[in-house]
Amino acid sequence: MSRRSIEITPELMLRAYQAGLFPMAEKRESNRLYWLDPELRGVLPLDGFHLPRRLLRTVLSGPFTVTADHDFPAAIAACAEPAPGREDTWINPEIEALFTALHRQGHAHSVEVWQDGALVGGLYGVSIGGAFFGESMFSRARDASKVALVHLVARLRLGGFTLLDTQFLTAHLAQFGTEEIPRADYKAQLAAAITQPARWLSAPGPRILEEAIRSLRPPPPEDAPCSAPPSDSP
C-alpha cells in the first residue's frame, strides 16, 4: 500500500487496474487514496460459479427486478452507506466521483436489484477487455446482493469475459466459489484477460439472460438417482 503522490484521474485508474492495482480510502471521511496490490487476490472463476438451487429459484421467480447500468450513482452511493458489521466504508466522495466518471466513459458498470420500486441491492465494478474488477456490493433485503452477483456472472459469461476479480476473499464470496490466488498468478491471468475482446451486456434480452443464469447450475450427473437429488447449502 503506497501513499498517493499524484492526482488520480479516470485515465490513471484504468492504467492502474491493468497493472493489478486498485484504490481505496481508509474511511468515508478520508481525503487520501491508497493503491493496493495484495499478495493474495480474490478471484471468482466464471466457469466454476456455485449456484444453490434455492438461490436459482429466487433469481428466476423471486420478488426482484434486476437492471444493469440503470442508476450507477445510486448503486455506488448505496455501497458507501454504513451497514451492520460495516459501520464505515472505504468509498469516499473522491472514489464515487472517479467511478462515476468511469461509468460515463463506459468503463464502470452496475447491477441494480429492485423490489416494489425501491433499490434493495446491487454492485458495481470496472471492465477492461475480458476482465471485470468487482468493487463493492450492498443488500437491503435478503438475497438481494446474491441476486446481483448471479446476474453479474451471467452477463460476464455471455459477454465473453474471462476474469472476475473480487479483490479479497470473504465468507460471503467463498460460498460461490471465490478463491485466493498468489499475486503473480493473478497478474498472469489479468494480462491475458485484458487483451481479450469482451462486451458488457446491460440488456441481453430476458430469454437469453434466463438461459445464461440457468447454465450457471450444472445438470446432475446422468447416473444420479432421481429419488435423491443433491441438497443445497443456503
XYZ file of C-alpha atoms in Angstrom:
234
model
C 0.000 0.000 0.000
C 1.564 3.266 -1.063
C 0.642 6.873 -0.483
C -0.679 8.828 -3.432
C 1.779 11.401 -4.819
C -0.007 12.490 -7.992
C -3.568 13.379 -8.882
C -5.742 10.365 -9.590
C -7.760 10.656 -12.782
C -10.062 8.160 -14.512
C -7.323 7.501 -17.065
C -4.804 6.773 -14.328
C -7.333 4.446 -12.704
C -7.574 2.383 -15.883
C -3.804 2.095 -16.152
C -3.584 1.072 -12.506
C -6.188 -1.658 -12.910
C -4.321 -3.035 -15.896
C -1.223 -3.242 -13.678
C -3.132 -5.071 -10.929
C -3.642 -2.128 -8.541
C -6.826 -0.666 -7.128
C -7.527 2.394 -4.933
C -9.149 2.591 -1.512
C -9.666 5.252 1.129
C -9.112 4.479 4.801
C -12.632 5.645 5.666
C -15.534 7.655 4.306
C -14.214 10.991 5.597
C -10.660 10.432 4.351
C -9.325 12.781 1.686
C -6.444 10.489 0.704
C -6.482 7.398 -1.504
C -4.065 4.478 -1.425
C -3.107 1.927 -4.052
C -3.413 -1.705 -3.032
C -1.629 -4.703 -4.546
C -2.356 -7.609 -2.150
C -0.164 -10.701 -2.050
C -3.262 -12.895 -2.335
C -6.061 -11.891 -4.705
C -9.679 -12.965 -4.659
C -10.876 -14.404 -7.973
C -14.254 -15.938 -8.798
C -13.803 -18.439 -11.667
C -16.574 -17.734 -14.163
C -16.777 -21.403 -15.157
C -16.912 -22.576 -11.532
C -19.666 -20.450 -10.033
C -21.596 -22.208 -7.242
C -25.315 -21.511 -7.622
C -27.545 -23.172 -4.993
C -30.920 -24.355 -6.248
C -32.777 -22.166 -3.763
C -30.981 -19.055 -4.995
C -31.685 -20.025 -8.603
C -35.397 -20.115 -7.786
C -35.141 -16.711 -6.124
C -33.349 -15.220 -9.127
C -35.834 -16.578 -11.661
C -39.117 -16.236 -9.798
C -38.467 -14.181 -6.688
C -39.711 -10.710 -5.783
C -36.904 -8.813 -7.503
C -36.463 -6.877 -10.727
C -32.861 -6.588 -11.927
C -31.340 -3.915 -14.146
C -27.819 -3.048 -15.252
C -26.391 0.464 -15.618
C -29.841 1.864 -14.831
C -28.733 4.012 -11.877
C -24.987 3.779 -11.330
C -24.772 6.789 -8.954
C -27.446 5.287 -6.698
C -25.688 1.900 -6.665
C -22.290 3.267 -5.657
C -23.876 5.610 -3.107
C -25.660 2.635 -1.530
C -22.389 0.690 -1.413
C -20.866 3.609 0.507
C -23.574 3.615 3.189
C -22.893 2.130 6.647
C -24.308 -1.360 7.177
C -24.430 -3.824 10.096
C -20.907 -5.090 10.621
C -19.554 -2.358 8.332
C -20.062 0.898 10.173
C -17.528 2.694 7.980
C -16.575 2.375 4.322
C -13.541 2.802 2.120
C -15.670 4.561 -0.536
C -15.134 8.285 -0.049
C -16.578 11.091 -2.234
C -13.490 11.115 -4.487
C -13.892 7.416 -5.255
C -17.576 7.987 -6.007
C -16.658 10.790 -8.420
C -13.897 8.784 -10.129
C -16.032 5.700 -10.697
C -18.976 7.780 -11.844
C -16.665 9.366 -14.410
C -15.520 5.894 -15.496
C -19.168 4.909 -15.834
C -19.838 7.866 -18.127
C -16.880 6.706 -20.226
C -18.298 3.171 -20.441
C -15.701 1.518 -18.201
C -17.649 1.157 -14.928
C -20.916 -0.729 -14.614
C -23.568 -1.507 -12.043
C -26.184 -4.159 -11.416
C -29.254 -2.936 -9.514
C -31.846 -5.062 -7.707
C -35.298 -3.576 -7.124
C -38.277 -4.612 -5.031
C -41.586 -2.765 -5.257
C -39.808 0.112 -6.984
C -37.138 0.504 -4.277
C -33.423 -0.157 -4.752
C -32.652 -3.023 -2.360
C -29.359 -4.423 -3.622
C -26.633 -4.185 -6.204
C -22.970 -3.951 -7.042
C -20.545 -2.069 -9.263
C -17.166 -2.573 -10.858
C -14.835 -1.810 -13.762
C -14.402 -3.654 -17.055
C -11.276 -3.673 -19.219
C -11.106 -6.143 -22.088
C -12.203 -9.512 -20.724
C -11.567 -8.585 -17.090
C -14.177 -7.327 -14.651
C -12.998 -5.832 -11.361
C -15.731 -6.134 -8.749
C -15.586 -3.243 -6.302
C -18.427 -3.426 -3.812
C -21.960 -4.716 -3.268
C -24.804 -3.935 -0.906
C -28.042 -5.502 0.284
C -31.122 -4.046 1.926
C -33.221 -7.194 1.526
C -32.493 -10.888 1.924
C -30.604 -12.345 -1.053
C -30.547 -9.015 -2.928
C -26.748 -8.832 -3.267
C -26.633 -12.539 -4.153
C -29.135 -11.977 -6.942
C -26.989 -9.103 -8.234
C -23.907 -11.353 -8.256
C -25.727 -14.086 -10.186
C -26.803 -11.548 -12.800
C -23.266 -10.187 -12.996
C -21.723 -13.616 -13.600
C -24.357 -14.483 -16.213
C -23.696 -11.238 -18.103
C -19.923 -11.704 -17.930
C -20.172 -15.218 -19.343
C -22.475 -14.053 -22.111
C -20.144 -11.178 -22.969
C -17.012 -13.304 -23.239
C -15.245 -12.189 -20.045
C -12.586 -14.499 -18.618
C -11.669 -12.911 -15.256
C -13.803 -11.742 -12.336
C -11.572 -10.066 -9.764
C -13.156 -9.777 -6.296
C -10.033 -8.174 -4.738
C -10.337 -10.143 -1.479
C -11.816 -13.437 -0.343
C -14.724 -13.121 2.092
C -17.011 -15.728 3.618
C -19.867 -14.285 1.561
C -17.954 -14.710 -1.703
C -16.412 -18.069 -0.792
C -19.814 -19.786 -0.904
C -19.984 -19.001 -4.634
C -16.571 -20.477 -5.453
C -14.288 -17.481 -4.936
C -10.694 -18.463 -4.243
C -7.421 -16.772 -3.360
C -4.506 -16.948 -5.761
C -0.959 -15.570 -5.432
C -0.247 -12.127 -6.828
C 1.928 -13.476 -9.652
C -0.778 -15.908 -10.791
C -3.376 -13.150 -10.669
C -1.281 -10.817 -12.787
C -0.703 -13.561 -15.353
C -4.476 -14.093 -15.606
C -5.002 -10.336 -15.723
C -2.506 -9.821 -18.549
C -4.307 -12.431 -20.639
C -7.802 -11.198 -19.782
C -7.373 -7.514 -20.615
C -6.345 -8.391 -24.171
C -9.465 -10.486 -24.750
C -12.381 -8.975 -26.663
C -15.480 -8.871 -24.482
C -18.718 -6.888 -24.311
C -20.611 -5.681 -21.280
C -24.263 -6.589 -21.865
C -26.583 -4.355 -19.888
C -29.723 -5.739 -21.546
C -29.056 -9.050 -23.342
C -32.763 -9.969 -23.561
C -34.881 -11.817 -20.976
C -34.778 -15.259 -22.590
C -31.056 -15.140 -23.322
C -30.334 -13.938 -19.792
C -32.515 -16.629 -18.206
C -30.727 -19.341 -20.179
C -27.373 -17.909 -19.096
C -28.478 -17.909 -15.456
C -29.731 -21.494 -15.671
C -26.408 -22.544 -17.204
C -24.625 -21.441 -14.033
C -26.045 -24.507 -12.290
C -24.759 -27.686 -13.957
C -27.217 -30.548 -14.506
C -26.957 -33.535 -12.132
C -24.781 -36.451 -13.242
C -26.574 -38.888 -15.526
C -26.162 -41.713 -13.012
C -27.526 -39.681 -10.073
C -30.648 -41.331 -8.590
C -33.802 -39.367 -9.415
C -35.247 -40.042 -5.993
C -32.355 -38.457 -4.123
C -31.393 -35.070 -5.596
C -28.352 -33.410 -4.060
C -29.093 -30.963 -1.252
C -28.167 -27.295 -1.406
C -26.425 -25.118 1.105
C -28.102 -21.771 1.708
